């Protein structure tokens, strides 16, 4: 272990068949609550419909896609919006902390505890054979659930305000992840997953 680990050092979370690392607070030039407010107000949020097992569903959250290229998942094609100055600044902090380069970001707005994300893997071919995905969260802490596809092992992580979770290696091939609904009333949360689309 590093004797003088700096606050920008991600801590590895040991899991089988993949890489995970966590930083409780990504160093950013503004307070988290200010960033959350700006993301909520300045983003062109969309309520998207996806096709799951042949049936159309309205996603239980709002989304926006910014970057250089379109992104397709669950029968949904997202045309990119350009990076805003705020998203550029957050991307800069993420690239500094992780040493990885990202050209796209998916924003998810969970308005309350009823908003959620079903279990899935981010394993679309355009993310490459070992997708590196940096997930930054603002606002209400939510539980991020990972389930191993083969062993069914479950890992739960509290994604707190300002935190950064890095997913890498073969994680997306071996694990599903998602955000469950909550019976408790919860506040707003915005999550940004930075990706590299090749
Ligand atoms: O909101 C989260 O933490 C999960 C986001 C996610 O799974 C995704 O964007 O693929």
PDB file of C-alpha atoms in Angstrom, residues 9-191:
ATOM      1  CA  UNK A   9      -6.059   7.849  -5.831  1.00  0.00           C
ATOM      2  CA  UNK A  10      -8.780   5.369  -6.679  1.00  0.00           C
ATOM      3  CA  UNK A  11      -9.083   2.425  -4.306  1.00  0.00           C
ATOM      4  CA  UNK A  12      -9.430  -0.952  -6.047  1.00  0.00           C
ATOM      5  CA  UNK A  13     -12.489  -2.994  -5.046  1.00  0.00           C
ATOM      6  CA  UNK A  14     -11.469  -6.636  -5.446  1.00  0.00           C
ATOM      7  CA  UNK A  15     -13.995  -8.657  -7.459  1.00  0.00           C
ATOM      8  CA  UNK A  16     -13.636 -11.831  -9.534  1.00  0.00           C
ATOM      9  CA  UNK A  17     -13.558 -11.487 -13.327  1.00  0.00           C
ATOM     10  CA  UNK A  18     -13.260  -7.747 -13.712  1.00  0.00           C
ATOM     11  CA  UNK A  19     -11.844  -4.494 -12.381  1.00  0.00           C
ATOM     12  CA  UNK A  20     -13.558  -1.976 -10.115  1.00  0.00           C
ATOM     13  CA  UNK A  21     -12.099   1.060  -8.332  1.00  0.00           C
ATOM     14  CA  UNK A  22     -13.677   3.845  -6.276  1.00  0.00           C
ATOM     15  CA  UNK A  23     -12.909   7.434  -5.316  1.00  0.00           C
ATOM     16  CA  UNK A  24     -15.284   8.978  -2.718  1.00  0.00           C
ATOM     17  CA  UNK A  25     -14.870  12.522  -4.037  1.00  0.00           C
ATOM     18  CA  UNK A  26     -13.734  13.426  -7.545  1.00  0.00           C
ATOM     19  CA  UNK A  27     -11.773  16.719  -7.306  1.00  0.00           C
ATOM     20  CA  UNK A  28     -13.959  19.290  -9.091  1.00  0.00           C
ATOM     21  CA  UNK A  29     -13.822  23.070  -9.444  1.00  0.00           C
ATOM     22  CA  UNK A  30     -17.349  23.588  -7.968  1.00  0.00           C
ATOM     23  CA  UNK A  31     -19.334  22.170  -5.031  1.00  0.00           C
ATOM     24  CA  UNK A  32     -21.304  19.005  -5.810  1.00  0.00           C
ATOM     25  CA  UNK A  33     -24.698  20.618  -5.111  1.00  0.00           C
ATOM     26  CA  UNK A  34     -23.976  23.403  -7.604  1.00  0.00           C
ATOM     27  CA  UNK A  35     -23.002  20.841 -10.262  1.00  0.00           C
ATOM     28  CA  UNK A  36     -26.155  18.792  -9.588  1.00  0.00           C
ATOM     29  CA  UNK A  37     -28.351  21.899  -9.934  1.00  0.00           C
ATOM     30  CA  UNK A  38     -26.664  22.908 -13.190  1.00  0.00           C
ATOM     31  CA  UNK A  39     -26.878  19.379 -14.644  1.00  0.00           C
ATOM     32  CA  UNK A  40     -30.602  19.187 -13.811  1.00  0.00           C
ATOM     33  CA  UNK A  41     -31.328  22.658 -15.234  1.00  0.00           C
ATOM     34  CA  UNK A  42     -28.997  22.781 -18.252  1.00  0.00           C
ATOM     35  CA  UNK A  43     -29.395  19.268 -19.685  1.00  0.00           C
ATOM     36  CA  UNK A  44     -31.804  18.570 -22.573  1.00  0.00           C
ATOM     37  CA  UNK A  45     -33.369  15.604 -20.721  1.00  0.00           C
ATOM     38  CA  UNK A  46     -35.328  13.042 -22.712  1.00  0.00           C
ATOM     39  CA  UNK A  47     -37.826  10.366 -21.692  1.00  0.00           C
ATOM     40  CA  UNK A  48     -36.803   7.513 -24.014  1.00  0.00           C
ATOM     41  CA  UNK A  49     -38.663   4.378 -25.027  1.00  0.00           C
ATOM     42  CA  UNK A  50     -36.660   1.144 -25.264  1.00  0.00           C
ATOM     43  CA  UNK A  51     -37.492  -2.317 -26.582  1.00  0.00           C
ATOM     44  CA  UNK A  52     -36.863  -5.120 -24.063  1.00  0.00           C
ATOM     45  CA  UNK A  53     -37.734  -8.707 -25.079  1.00  0.00           C
ATOM     46  CA  UNK A  54     -39.813  -7.296 -27.979  1.00  0.00           C
ATOM     47  CA  UNK A  55     -41.905  -4.957 -25.784  1.00  0.00           C
ATOM     48  CA  UNK A  56     -41.710  -1.151 -25.738  1.00  0.00           C
ATOM     49  CA  UNK A  57     -41.165   0.521 -22.343  1.00  0.00           C
ATOM     50  CA  UNK A  58     -40.705   4.113 -21.211  1.00  0.00           C
ATOM     51  CA  UNK A  59     -37.418   4.226 -19.289  1.00  0.00           C
ATOM     52  CA  UNK A  60     -37.979   4.980 -15.568  1.00  0.00           C
ATOM     53  CA  UNK A  61     -35.545   7.946 -15.607  1.00  0.00           C
ATOM     54  CA  UNK A  62     -34.494  10.748 -17.952  1.00  0.00           C
ATOM     55  CA  UNK A  63     -31.374  10.571 -20.128  1.00  0.00           C
ATOM     56  CA  UNK A  64     -29.068  12.601 -22.376  1.00  0.00           C
ATOM     57  CA  UNK A  65     -26.175  11.515 -24.590  1.00  0.00           C
ATOM     58  CA  UNK A  66     -23.235  13.817 -25.328  1.00  0.00           C
ATOM     59  CA  UNK A  67     -20.157  13.004 -27.375  1.00  0.00           C
ATOM     60  CA  UNK A  68     -18.676  12.450 -30.801  1.00  0.00           C
ATOM     61  CA  UNK A  69     -20.714   9.454 -31.969  1.00  0.00           C
ATOM     62  CA  UNK A  70     -24.212   7.964 -31.824  1.00  0.00           C
ATOM     63  CA  UNK A  71     -24.822   5.113 -29.341  1.00  0.00           C
ATOM     64  CA  UNK A  72     -27.278   2.242 -29.782  1.00  0.00           C
ATOM     65  CA  UNK A  73     -28.634  -0.037 -27.025  1.00  0.00           C
ATOM     66  CA  UNK A  74     -31.936  -1.926 -26.455  1.00  0.00           C
ATOM     67  CA  UNK A  75     -33.177  -0.832 -29.899  1.00  0.00           C
ATOM     68  CA  UNK A  76     -32.602   2.837 -29.029  1.00  0.00           C
ATOM     69  CA  UNK A  77     -30.289   5.017 -31.115  1.00  0.00           C
ATOM     70  CA  UNK A  78     -29.018   8.111 -29.279  1.00  0.00           C
ATOM     71  CA  UNK A  79     -27.806  10.974 -31.481  1.00  0.00           C
ATOM     72  CA  UNK A  80     -25.040  12.898 -29.720  1.00  0.00           C
ATOM     73  CA  UNK A  81     -25.199  16.431 -28.379  1.00  0.00           C
ATOM     74  CA  UNK A  82     -21.860  18.261 -28.091  1.00  0.00           C
ATOM     75  CA  UNK A  83     -19.988  18.337 -24.765  1.00  0.00           C
ATOM     76  CA  UNK A  84     -21.007  21.455 -22.796  1.00  0.00           C
ATOM     77  CA  UNK A  85     -18.334  23.436 -20.869  1.00  0.00           C
ATOM     78  CA  UNK A  86     -19.621  21.831 -17.617  1.00  0.00           C
ATOM     79  CA  UNK A  87     -19.360  18.302 -19.055  1.00  0.00           C
ATOM     80  CA  UNK A  88     -15.891  19.132 -20.447  1.00  0.00           C
ATOM     81  CA  UNK A  89     -14.782  20.197 -16.953  1.00  0.00           C
ATOM     82  CA  UNK A  90     -16.115  16.998 -15.335  1.00  0.00           C
ATOM     83  CA  UNK A  91     -14.544  14.891 -18.110  1.00  0.00           C
ATOM     84  CA  UNK A  92     -11.194  16.635 -17.481  1.00  0.00           C
ATOM     85  CA  UNK A  93     -11.353  15.739 -13.782  1.00  0.00           C
ATOM     86  CA  UNK A  94     -12.295  12.119 -14.607  1.00  0.00           C
ATOM     87  CA  UNK A  95      -9.456  11.762 -17.143  1.00  0.00           C
ATOM     88  CA  UNK A  96      -6.989  13.238 -14.630  1.00  0.00           C
ATOM     89  CA  UNK A  97      -8.128  10.840 -11.879  1.00  0.00           C
ATOM     90  CA  UNK A  98      -8.287   7.691 -14.034  1.00  0.00           C
ATOM     91  CA  UNK A  99      -5.592   8.208 -16.695  1.00  0.00           C
ATOM     92  CA  UNK A 100      -8.138   7.118 -19.336  1.00  0.00           C
ATOM     93  CA  UNK A 101      -9.558   9.103 -22.280  1.00  0.00           C
ATOM     94  CA  UNK A 102     -13.333   9.393 -22.830  1.00  0.00           C
ATOM     95  CA  UNK A 103     -15.195  10.770 -25.872  1.00  0.00           C
ATOM     96  CA  UNK A 104     -18.828  10.291 -24.779  1.00  0.00           C
ATOM     97  CA  UNK A 105     -21.039  10.501 -21.732  1.00  0.00           C
ATOM     98  CA  UNK A 106     -24.473   9.098 -20.904  1.00  0.00           C
ATOM     99  CA  UNK A 107     -26.339  11.171 -18.320  1.00  0.00           C
ATOM    100  CA  UNK A 108     -29.084   9.574 -16.238  1.00  0.00           C
ATOM    101  CA  UNK A 109     -31.439  11.647 -14.075  1.00  0.00           C
ATOM    102  CA  UNK A 110     -33.151   9.721 -11.265  1.00  0.00           C
ATOM    103  CA  UNK A 111     -35.860  12.165 -10.158  1.00  0.00           C
ATOM    104  CA  UNK A 112     -36.855  10.178  -7.030  1.00  0.00           C
ATOM    105  CA  UNK A 113     -36.820   6.672  -5.551  1.00  0.00           C
ATOM    106  CA  UNK A 114     -39.198   5.371  -8.223  1.00  0.00           C
ATOM    107  CA  UNK A 115     -36.609   5.999 -10.943  1.00  0.00           C
ATOM    108  CA  UNK A 116     -34.251   3.108 -11.580  1.00  0.00           C
ATOM    109  CA  UNK A 117     -32.085   1.249 -14.099  1.00  0.00           C
ATOM    110  CA  UNK A 118     -32.588  -2.431 -14.897  1.00  0.00           C
ATOM    111  CA  UNK A 119     -29.730  -4.938 -14.635  1.00  0.00           C
ATOM    112  CA  UNK A 120     -27.572  -4.819 -17.787  1.00  0.00           C
ATOM    113  CA  UNK A 121     -23.969  -4.867 -19.056  1.00  0.00           C
ATOM    114  CA  UNK A 122     -22.343  -2.074 -21.023  1.00  0.00           C
ATOM    115  CA  UNK A 123     -20.876  -4.486 -23.571  1.00  0.00           C
ATOM    116  CA  UNK A 124     -21.897  -3.016 -26.939  1.00  0.00           C
ATOM    117  CA  UNK A 125     -19.220  -3.760 -29.578  1.00  0.00           C
ATOM    118  CA  UNK A 126     -18.350  -0.070 -30.056  1.00  0.00           C
ATOM    119  CA  UNK A 127     -17.136   0.054 -26.416  1.00  0.00           C
ATOM    120  CA  UNK A 128     -14.359  -2.407 -27.312  1.00  0.00           C
ATOM    121  CA  UNK A 129     -13.420  -5.799 -25.825  1.00  0.00           C
ATOM    122  CA  UNK A 130     -12.592  -4.351 -22.377  1.00  0.00           C
ATOM    123  CA  UNK A 131     -14.860  -1.319 -21.887  1.00  0.00           C
ATOM    124  CA  UNK A 132     -13.510   1.325 -19.500  1.00  0.00           C
ATOM    125  CA  UNK A 133     -16.452   3.184 -17.974  1.00  0.00           C
ATOM    126  CA  UNK A 134     -16.151   5.989 -15.419  1.00  0.00           C
ATOM    127  CA  UNK A 135     -19.334   6.609 -13.434  1.00  0.00           C
ATOM    128  CA  UNK A 136     -19.701   9.918 -11.570  1.00  0.00           C
ATOM    129  CA  UNK A 137     -22.654  10.559  -9.253  1.00  0.00           C
ATOM    130  CA  UNK A 138     -24.191  13.761  -7.883  1.00  0.00           C
ATOM    131  CA  UNK A 139     -26.983  14.166  -5.330  1.00  0.00           C
ATOM    132  CA  UNK A 140     -28.905  11.410  -3.592  1.00  0.00           C
ATOM    133  CA  UNK A 141     -26.761   8.347  -2.849  1.00  0.00           C
ATOM    134  CA  UNK A 142     -28.168   5.216  -4.536  1.00  0.00           C
ATOM    135  CA  UNK A 143     -27.164   1.568  -4.230  1.00  0.00           C
ATOM    136  CA  UNK A 144     -25.337   0.241  -7.299  1.00  0.00           C
ATOM    137  CA  UNK A 145     -25.959  -3.501  -7.583  1.00  0.00           C
ATOM    138  CA  UNK A 146     -23.589  -5.837  -9.451  1.00  0.00           C
ATOM    139  CA  UNK A 147     -24.523  -9.471 -10.133  1.00  0.00           C
ATOM    140  CA  UNK A 148     -22.072 -12.012 -11.545  1.00  0.00           C
ATOM    141  CA  UNK A 149     -23.613 -13.628 -14.630  1.00  0.00           C
ATOM    142  CA  UNK A 150     -22.382 -17.153 -13.825  1.00  0.00           C
ATOM    143  CA  UNK A 151     -21.973 -17.403 -10.033  1.00  0.00           C
ATOM    144  CA  UNK A 152     -24.857 -14.967  -9.242  1.00  0.00           C
ATOM    145  CA  UNK A 153     -22.619 -13.347  -6.577  1.00  0.00           C
ATOM    146  CA  UNK A 154     -24.010  -9.920  -5.673  1.00  0.00           C
ATOM    147  CA  UNK A 155     -21.954  -6.850  -4.744  1.00  0.00           C
ATOM    148  CA  UNK A 156     -23.636  -3.627  -3.539  1.00  0.00           C
ATOM    149  CA  UNK A 157     -21.909  -0.237  -3.571  1.00  0.00           C
ATOM    150  CA  UNK A 158     -23.206   3.048  -2.207  1.00  0.00           C
ATOM    151  CA  UNK A 159     -22.635   5.616  -4.963  1.00  0.00           C
ATOM    152  CA  UNK A 160     -22.430   8.785  -2.885  1.00  0.00           C
ATOM    153  CA  UNK A 161     -22.530  12.464  -3.902  1.00  0.00           C
ATOM    154  CA  UNK A 162     -19.377  13.414  -5.862  1.00  0.00           C
ATOM    155  CA  UNK A 163     -18.053   9.855  -6.121  1.00  0.00           C
ATOM    156  CA  UNK A 164     -16.290   8.174  -9.049  1.00  0.00           C
ATOM    157  CA  UNK A 165     -16.577   4.440  -9.804  1.00  0.00           C
ATOM    158  CA  UNK A 166     -14.318   2.984 -12.495  1.00  0.00           C
ATOM    159  CA  UNK A 167     -15.362  -0.244 -14.241  1.00  0.00           C
ATOM    160  CA  UNK A 168     -12.748  -1.899 -16.453  1.00  0.00           C
ATOM    161  CA  UNK A 169     -11.112  -5.113 -17.671  1.00  0.00           C
ATOM    162  CA  UNK A 170     -13.582  -7.920 -18.404  1.00  0.00           C
ATOM    163  CA  UNK A 171     -16.141  -6.690 -15.852  1.00  0.00           C
ATOM    164  CA  UNK A 172     -18.852  -5.952 -18.446  1.00  0.00           C
ATOM    165  CA  UNK A 173     -18.594  -9.480 -19.887  1.00  0.00           C
ATOM    166  CA  UNK A 174     -19.016 -11.165 -16.526  1.00  0.00           C
ATOM    167  CA  UNK A 175     -21.256  -8.897 -14.460  1.00  0.00           C
ATOM    168  CA  UNK A 176     -24.615  -7.153 -14.763  1.00  0.00           C
ATOM    169  CA  UNK A 177     -25.244  -3.869 -12.946  1.00  0.00           C
ATOM    170  CA  UNK A 178     -28.213  -1.647 -12.163  1.00  0.00           C
ATOM    171  CA  UNK A 179     -29.982   0.685  -9.751  1.00  0.00           C
ATOM    172  CA  UNK A 180     -33.079  -0.656  -7.949  1.00  0.00           C
ATOM    173  CA  UNK A 181     -36.202   1.325  -7.160  1.00  0.00           C
ATOM    174  CA  UNK A 182     -36.564   2.378  -3.527  1.00  0.00           C
ATOM    175  CA  UNK A 183     -39.702   2.196  -1.381  1.00  0.00           C
ATOM    176  CA  UNK A 184     -38.295   5.146   0.644  1.00  0.00           C
ATOM    177  CA  UNK A 185     -38.769   8.689  -0.697  1.00  0.00           C
ATOM    178  CA  UNK A 186     -35.440   9.729  -2.215  1.00  0.00           C
ATOM    179  CA  UNK A 187     -34.075  12.970  -3.627  1.00  0.00           C
ATOM    180  CA  UNK A 188     -32.722  13.709  -7.084  1.00  0.00           C
ATOM    181  CA  UNK A 189     -29.562  12.109  -8.437  1.00  0.00           C
ATOM    182  CA  UNK A 190     -27.668  12.598 -11.695  1.00  0.00           C
ATOM    183  CA  UNK A 191     -25.202   9.927 -12.823  1.00  0.00           C
TER     184      UNK A 191
END
